PDB file of C-alpha atoms in Angstrom:
ATOM      1  CA  MET A   1       0.000   0.000   0.000  1.00 71.00           C
ATOM      2  CA  GLU A   2       1.182   3.497  -0.776  1.00 79.00           C
ATOM      3  CA  LEU A   3       0.850   6.514   1.475  1.00 82.00           C
ATOM      4  CA  LYS A   4      -2.316   8.416   0.660  1.00 81.00           C
ATOM      5  CA  PRO A   5      -2.049  12.203   0.953  1.00 78.00           C
ATOM      6  CA  GLY A   6      -4.440  13.672   3.488  1.00 85.00           C
ATOM      7  CA  VAL A   7      -5.068  10.377   5.313  1.00 90.00           C
ATOM      8  CA  ILE A   8      -3.913   9.611   8.847  1.00 97.00           C
ATOM      9  CA  THR A   9      -2.064   6.310   8.711  1.00 98.00           C
ATOM     10  CA  LEU A  10      -0.581   3.913  11.235  1.00 98.00           C
ATOM     11  CA  ALA A  11       2.802   2.782   9.906  1.00 98.00           C
ATOM     12  CA  LEU A  12       4.233  -0.460  11.321  1.00 98.00           C
ATOM     13  CA  TYR A  13       7.974  -0.957  10.824  1.00 98.00           C
ATOM     14  CA  LYS A  14       8.995  -4.382   9.522  1.00 97.00           C
ATOM     15  CA  GLY A  15      12.483  -3.515   8.258  1.00 95.00           C
ATOM     16  CA  LYS A  16      15.576  -5.141   9.719  1.00 94.00           C
ATOM     17  CA  GLY A  17      16.598  -2.136  11.801  1.00 93.00           C
ATOM     18  CA  GLN A  18      19.073  -2.551  14.631  1.00 93.00           C
ATOM     19  CA  LEU A  19      19.525  -4.957  17.555  1.00 92.00           C
ATOM     20  CA  PHE A  20      16.742  -3.242  19.512  1.00 88.00           C
ATOM     21  CA  ASN A  21      14.324  -3.888  16.614  1.00 91.00           C
ATOM     22  CA  ALA A  22      15.287  -7.562  16.577  1.00 92.00           C
ATOM     23  CA  LEU A  23      14.703  -7.820  20.338  1.00 87.00           C
ATOM     24  CA  ILE A  24      11.229  -6.244  20.068  1.00 86.00           C
ATOM     25  CA  ARG A  25      10.312  -8.607  17.201  1.00 90.00           C
ATOM     26  CA  ALA A  26      11.574 -11.627  19.127  1.00 88.00           C
ATOM     27  CA  TRP A  27       9.729 -10.662  22.311  1.00 85.00           C
ATOM     28  CA  THR A  28       6.403  -9.931  20.589  1.00 86.00           C
ATOM     29  CA  GLY A  29       6.662 -12.794  18.090  1.00 90.00           C
ATOM     30  CA  SER A  30       5.898 -10.318  15.327  1.00 94.00           C
ATOM     31  CA  ILE A  31       7.509  -8.901  12.224  1.00 97.00           C
ATOM     32  CA  TYR A  32       6.907  -5.376  13.608  1.00 97.00           C
ATOM     33  CA  SER A  33       9.281  -3.538  15.901  1.00 95.00           C
ATOM     34  CA  HIS A  34       8.180   0.116  15.730  1.00 96.00           C
ATOM     35  CA  CYS A  35       5.178   2.247  14.813  1.00 98.00           C
ATOM     36  CA  GLU A  36       4.473   5.788  13.664  1.00 98.00           C
ATOM     37  CA  LEU A  37       1.437   7.913  12.908  1.00 98.00           C
ATOM     38  CA  VAL A  38       1.710   9.548   9.499  1.00 98.00           C
ATOM     39  CA  MET A  39      -0.201  12.811   9.460  1.00 97.00           C
ATOM     40  CA  PRO A  40      -1.981  14.325   6.437  1.00 95.00           C
ATOM     41  CA  ASP A  41       0.820  16.902   6.061  1.00 95.00           C
ATOM     42  CA  GLY A  42       3.457  14.155   5.733  1.00 95.00           C
ATOM     43  CA  ARG A  43       4.953  14.332   9.226  1.00 97.00           C
ATOM     44  CA  TRP A  44       5.599  11.031  10.987  1.00 98.00           C
ATOM     45  CA  LEU A  45       4.881  11.243  14.733  1.00 98.00           C
ATOM     46  CA  SER A  46       6.140   8.779  17.310  1.00 98.00           C
ATOM     47  CA  ALA A  47       8.499   8.171  20.183  1.00 97.00           C
ATOM     48  CA  SER A  48      11.745   6.831  18.797  1.00 96.00           C
ATOM     49  CA  ALA A  49      14.625   5.221  20.640  1.00 91.00           C
ATOM     50  CA  MET A  50      16.954   6.299  17.818  1.00 93.00           C
ATOM     51  CA  ASP A  51      15.755   9.916  18.009  1.00 95.00           C
ATOM     52  CA  GLY A  52      15.651  10.064  21.813  1.00 94.00           C
ATOM     53  CA  GLY A  53      11.904  10.261  22.397  1.00 97.00           C
ATOM     54  CA  VAL A  54       8.729  11.904  21.143  1.00 98.00           C
ATOM     55  CA  ARG A  55       9.322  13.736  17.888  1.00 98.00           C
ATOM     56  CA  ALA A  56       8.019  14.568  14.429  1.00 98.00           C
ATOM     57  CA  LYS A  57      10.066  13.963  11.302  1.00 97.00           C
ATOM     58  CA  ARG A  58       9.760  13.198   7.635  1.00 97.00           C
ATOM     59  CA  ILE A  59      10.710   9.634   6.816  1.00 96.00           C
ATOM     60  CA  ASP A  60      11.842   8.435   3.411  1.00 94.00           C
ATOM     61  CA  TYR A  61       9.063   5.866   2.931  1.00 95.00           C
ATOM     62  CA  LYS A  62      10.242   2.494   1.620  1.00 96.00           C
ATOM     63  CA  PRO A  63       7.279   0.126   1.068  1.00 96.00           C
ATOM     64  CA  GLU A  64       9.326  -2.966   1.890  1.00 97.00           C
ATOM     65  CA  HIS A  65      10.005  -1.577   5.411  1.00 97.00           C
ATOM     66  CA  TRP A  66       6.480  -0.562   6.412  1.00 98.00           C
ATOM     67  CA  GLU A  67       2.922  -1.851   6.613  1.00 97.00           C
ATOM     68  CA  LEU A  68       0.464   1.018   6.310  1.00 97.00           C
ATOM     69  CA  ILE A  69      -2.999   0.974   7.869  1.00 97.00           C
ATOM     70  CA  PRO A  70      -5.308   3.906   7.139  1.00 95.00           C
ATOM     71  CA  VAL A  71      -7.002   5.230  10.273  1.00 96.00           C
ATOM     72  CA  PRO A  72     -10.098   7.002   8.895  1.00 90.00           C
ATOM     73  CA  TRP A  73     -11.621   7.403  12.358  1.00 93.00           C
ATOM     74  CA  ALA A  74      -8.560   9.104  13.862  1.00 96.00           C
ATOM     75  CA  ASN A  75      -9.030  12.617  15.178  1.00 96.00           C
ATOM     76  CA  ALA A  76      -6.257  14.834  13.767  1.00 97.00           C
ATOM     77  CA  SER A  77      -6.892  17.564  16.355  1.00 97.00           C
ATOM     78  CA  TRP A  78      -6.558  15.084  19.226  1.00 97.00           C
ATOM     79  CA  ILE A  79      -3.360  13.624  17.741  1.00 98.00           C
ATOM     80  CA  GLU A  80      -1.860  17.122  17.429  1.00 98.00           C
ATOM     81  CA  GLU A  81      -2.874  17.907  21.020  1.00 98.00           C
ATOM     82  CA  VAL A  82      -1.247  14.702  22.288  1.00 97.00           C
ATOM     83  CA  PHE A  83       1.866  15.439  20.252  1.00 98.00           C
ATOM     84  CA  GLU A  84       2.134  19.007  21.559  1.00 98.00           C
ATOM     85  CA  ARG A  85       1.711  17.775  25.135  1.00 97.00           C
ATOM     86  CA  HIS A  86       4.403  15.093  24.828  1.00 96.00           C
ATOM     87  CA  GLN A  87       6.839  16.492  22.231  1.00 97.00           C
ATOM     88  CA  GLY A  88      10.402  16.353  23.519  1.00 96.00           C
ATOM     89  CA  LYS A  89       9.734  13.726  26.188  1.00 95.00           C
ATOM     90  CA  GLY A  90      12.484  11.135  26.332  1.00 94.00           C
ATOM     91  CA  TYR A  91      12.235   7.511  25.264  1.00 93.00           C
ATOM     92  CA  ASP A  92      10.767   5.256  27.971  1.00 86.00           C
ATOM     93  CA  TRP A  93      13.277   2.419  28.252  1.00 83.00           C
ATOM     94  CA  ALA A  94      11.985   1.444  31.713  1.00 81.00           C
ATOM     95  CA  GLY A  95       8.402   1.454  30.409  1.00 78.00           C
ATOM     96  CA  ILE A  96       9.329  -0.943  27.600  1.00 75.00           C
ATOM     97  CA  PHE A  97      10.822  -3.310  30.162  1.00 73.00           C
ATOM     98  CA  LEU A  98       8.144  -2.952  32.848  1.00 68.00           C
ATOM     99  CA  SER A  99       4.998  -2.807  30.736  1.00 62.00           C
ATOM    100  CA  GLN A 100       5.980  -4.891  27.720  1.00 59.00           C
ATOM    101  CA  LEU A 101       8.470  -7.454  28.969  1.00 58.00           C
ATOM    102  CA  LEU A 102       7.121  -7.886  32.497  1.00 52.00           C
ATOM    103  CA  GLY A 103       3.523  -6.994  31.681  1.00 54.00           C
ATOM    104  CA  SER A 104       3.143  -4.854  34.796  1.00 50.00           C
ATOM    105  CA  GLY A 105       1.768  -1.813  32.992  1.00 56.00           C
ATOM    106  CA  LEU A 106       4.173   0.427  34.888  1.00 52.00           C
ATOM    107  CA  HIS A 107       5.707   3.209  32.862  1.00 58.00           C
ATOM    108  CA  SER A 108       7.098   6.714  33.177  1.00 59.00           C
ATOM    109  CA  GLU A 109       4.757   9.701  32.994  1.00 70.00           C
ATOM    110  CA  ARG A 110       7.701  11.770  31.688  1.00 77.00           C
ATOM    111  CA  ARG A 111       8.728   9.450  28.863  1.00 83.00           C
ATOM    112  CA  MET A 112       7.050   7.383  26.133  1.00 91.00           C
ATOM    113  CA  PHE A 113       7.771   4.549  23.717  1.00 92.00           C
ATOM    114  CA  CYS A 114       6.426   4.304  20.152  1.00 94.00           C
ATOM    115  CA  SER A 115       3.304   2.189  20.549  1.00 94.00           C
ATOM    116  CA  GLU A 116       2.394   3.991  23.767  1.00 93.00           C
ATOM    117  CA  PHE A 117       2.518   7.356  21.989  1.00 96.00           C
ATOM    118  CA  CYS A 118       0.546   6.086  18.981  1.00 97.00           C
ATOM    119  CA  ALA A 119      -2.078   4.381  21.166  1.00 96.00           C
ATOM    120  CA  VAL A 120      -2.640   7.490  23.279  1.00 96.00           C
ATOM    121  CA  ALA A 121      -2.750   9.668  20.141  1.00 98.00           C
ATOM    122  CA  LEU A 122      -5.416   7.358  18.697  1.00 98.00           C
ATOM    123  CA  GLY A 123      -7.493   7.775  21.850  1.00 96.00           C
ATOM    124  CA  PHE A 124      -6.508   4.735  23.912  1.00 94.00           C
ATOM    125  CA  THR A 125      -5.727   6.853  26.959  1.00 85.00           C
ATOM    126  CA  GLY A 126      -4.857   5.282  30.271  1.00 79.00           C
ATOM    127  CA  ILE A 127      -3.771   2.016  28.638  1.00 75.00           C
ATOM    128  CA  GLY A 128      -1.352   3.174  25.935  1.00 71.00           C
ATOM    129  CA  GLN A 129       1.596   1.521  27.645  1.00 77.00           C
ATOM    130  CA  ARG A 130      -0.088  -1.885  27.225  1.00 80.00           C
ATOM    131  CA  TYR A 131       0.236  -1.756  23.423  1.00 88.00           C
ATOM    132  CA  SER A 132       3.058  -3.195  21.355  1.00 90.00           C
ATOM    133  CA  PRO A 133       3.294  -2.312  17.649  1.00 95.00           C
ATOM    134  CA  VAL A 134       1.672  -5.622  16.668  1.00 95.00           C
ATOM    135  CA  LEU A 135      -1.184  -5.313  19.196  1.00 94.00           C
ATOM    136  CA  LEU A 136      -1.849  -1.729  18.116  1.00 97.00           C
ATOM    137  CA  GLY A 137      -1.901  -2.809  14.458  1.00 97.00           C
ATOM    138  CA  GLU A 138      -4.331  -5.651  15.221  1.00 97.00           C
ATOM    139  CA  THR A 139      -6.572  -3.277  17.189  1.00 96.00           C
ATOM    140  CA  VAL A 140      -6.655  -0.705  14.382  1.00 97.00           C
ATOM    141  CA  HIS A 141      -7.429  -3.434  11.818  1.00 96.00           C
ATOM    142  CA  ARG A 142     -10.340  -4.637  13.991  1.00 95.00           C
ATOM    143  CA  ILE A 143     -11.721  -1.132  14.455  1.00 94.00           C
ATOM    144  CA  ASN A 144     -11.458  -0.527  10.700  1.00 93.00           C
ATOM    145  CA  ARG A 145     -13.597  -3.648  10.088  1.00 91.00           C
ATOM    146  CA  LEU A 146     -16.466  -2.445  12.302  1.00 91.00           C
ATOM    147  CA  PRO A 147     -19.529  -1.830  10.127  1.00 88.00           C
ATOM    148  CA  PHE A 148     -20.133   1.724  11.320  1.00 80.00           C
ATOM    149  CA  VAL A 149     -16.491   2.667  10.695  1.00 80.00           C
ATOM    150  CA  GLN A 150     -16.672   1.214   7.195  1.00 74.00           C
ATOM    151  CA  LEU A 151     -19.901   3.101   6.518  1.00 72.00           C
ATOM    152  CA  ALA A 152     -18.507   6.404   7.772  1.00 70.00           C
ATOM    153  CA  HIS A 153     -15.327   5.914   5.731  1.00 65.00           C
ATOM    154  CA  SER A 154     -17.262   5.115   2.557  1.00 68.00           C
ATOM    155  CA  LEU A 155     -19.452   8.195   3.076  1.00 66.00           C
ATOM    156  CA  ALA A 156     -16.327  10.356   3.507  1.00 66.00           C
ATOM    157  CA  GLU A 157     -14.827   8.899   0.312  1.00 67.00           C
ATOM    158  CA  ASP A 158     -17.999   9.916  -1.545  1.00 62.00           C
ATOM    159  CA  ARG A 159     -17.433  13.486  -0.317  1.00 56.00           C
ATOM    160  CA  PRO A 160     -13.888  14.495  -1.350  1.00 52.00           C
ATOM    161  CA  ASP A 161     -14.296  17.795   0.484  1.00 51.00           C
ATOM    162  CA  ALA A 162     -14.883  15.985   3.797  1.00 49.00           C
ATOM    163  CA  LYS A 163     -12.127  16.545   6.335  1.00 50.00           C
ATOM    164  CA  HIS A 164     -10.860  14.142   8.971  1.00 47.00           C
ATOM    165  CA  ALA A 165     -12.290  14.797  12.397  1.00 47.00           C
TER     166      ALA A 165
END
């Protein structure tokens, strides 16, 4: 799938990456090791270990490295608000260990990891730290298959002037 201009998209990283990516894939039993939210203006938002935490950047999209899932129900204003509130926070290494590896749900309020940021930005507040990239991708796929989401998305496609919420 190609990136569609003007559509909020969840991007799941399946490229080789570095040792940390391999460890995440091994632990979760998934091909995914990182996630990003791609905004309609082309910015990719996430918390990145390589970039030191919550940030926005433009990524040179390579289809072989990413699975893209449109998120037609995402609220762009909410995502921007979450980003503004958390931009610059450091990467939550302890949260990855405590909430993902040990399953305790404990995490830092001053730091975030990628799937936590994306989950909170998509509205899964209070439980964002429970999501791994693969679980977040599965959740978004399931929401996208709900009949009322499909209906709303098809209605929006029929109205090209319709904006994302």
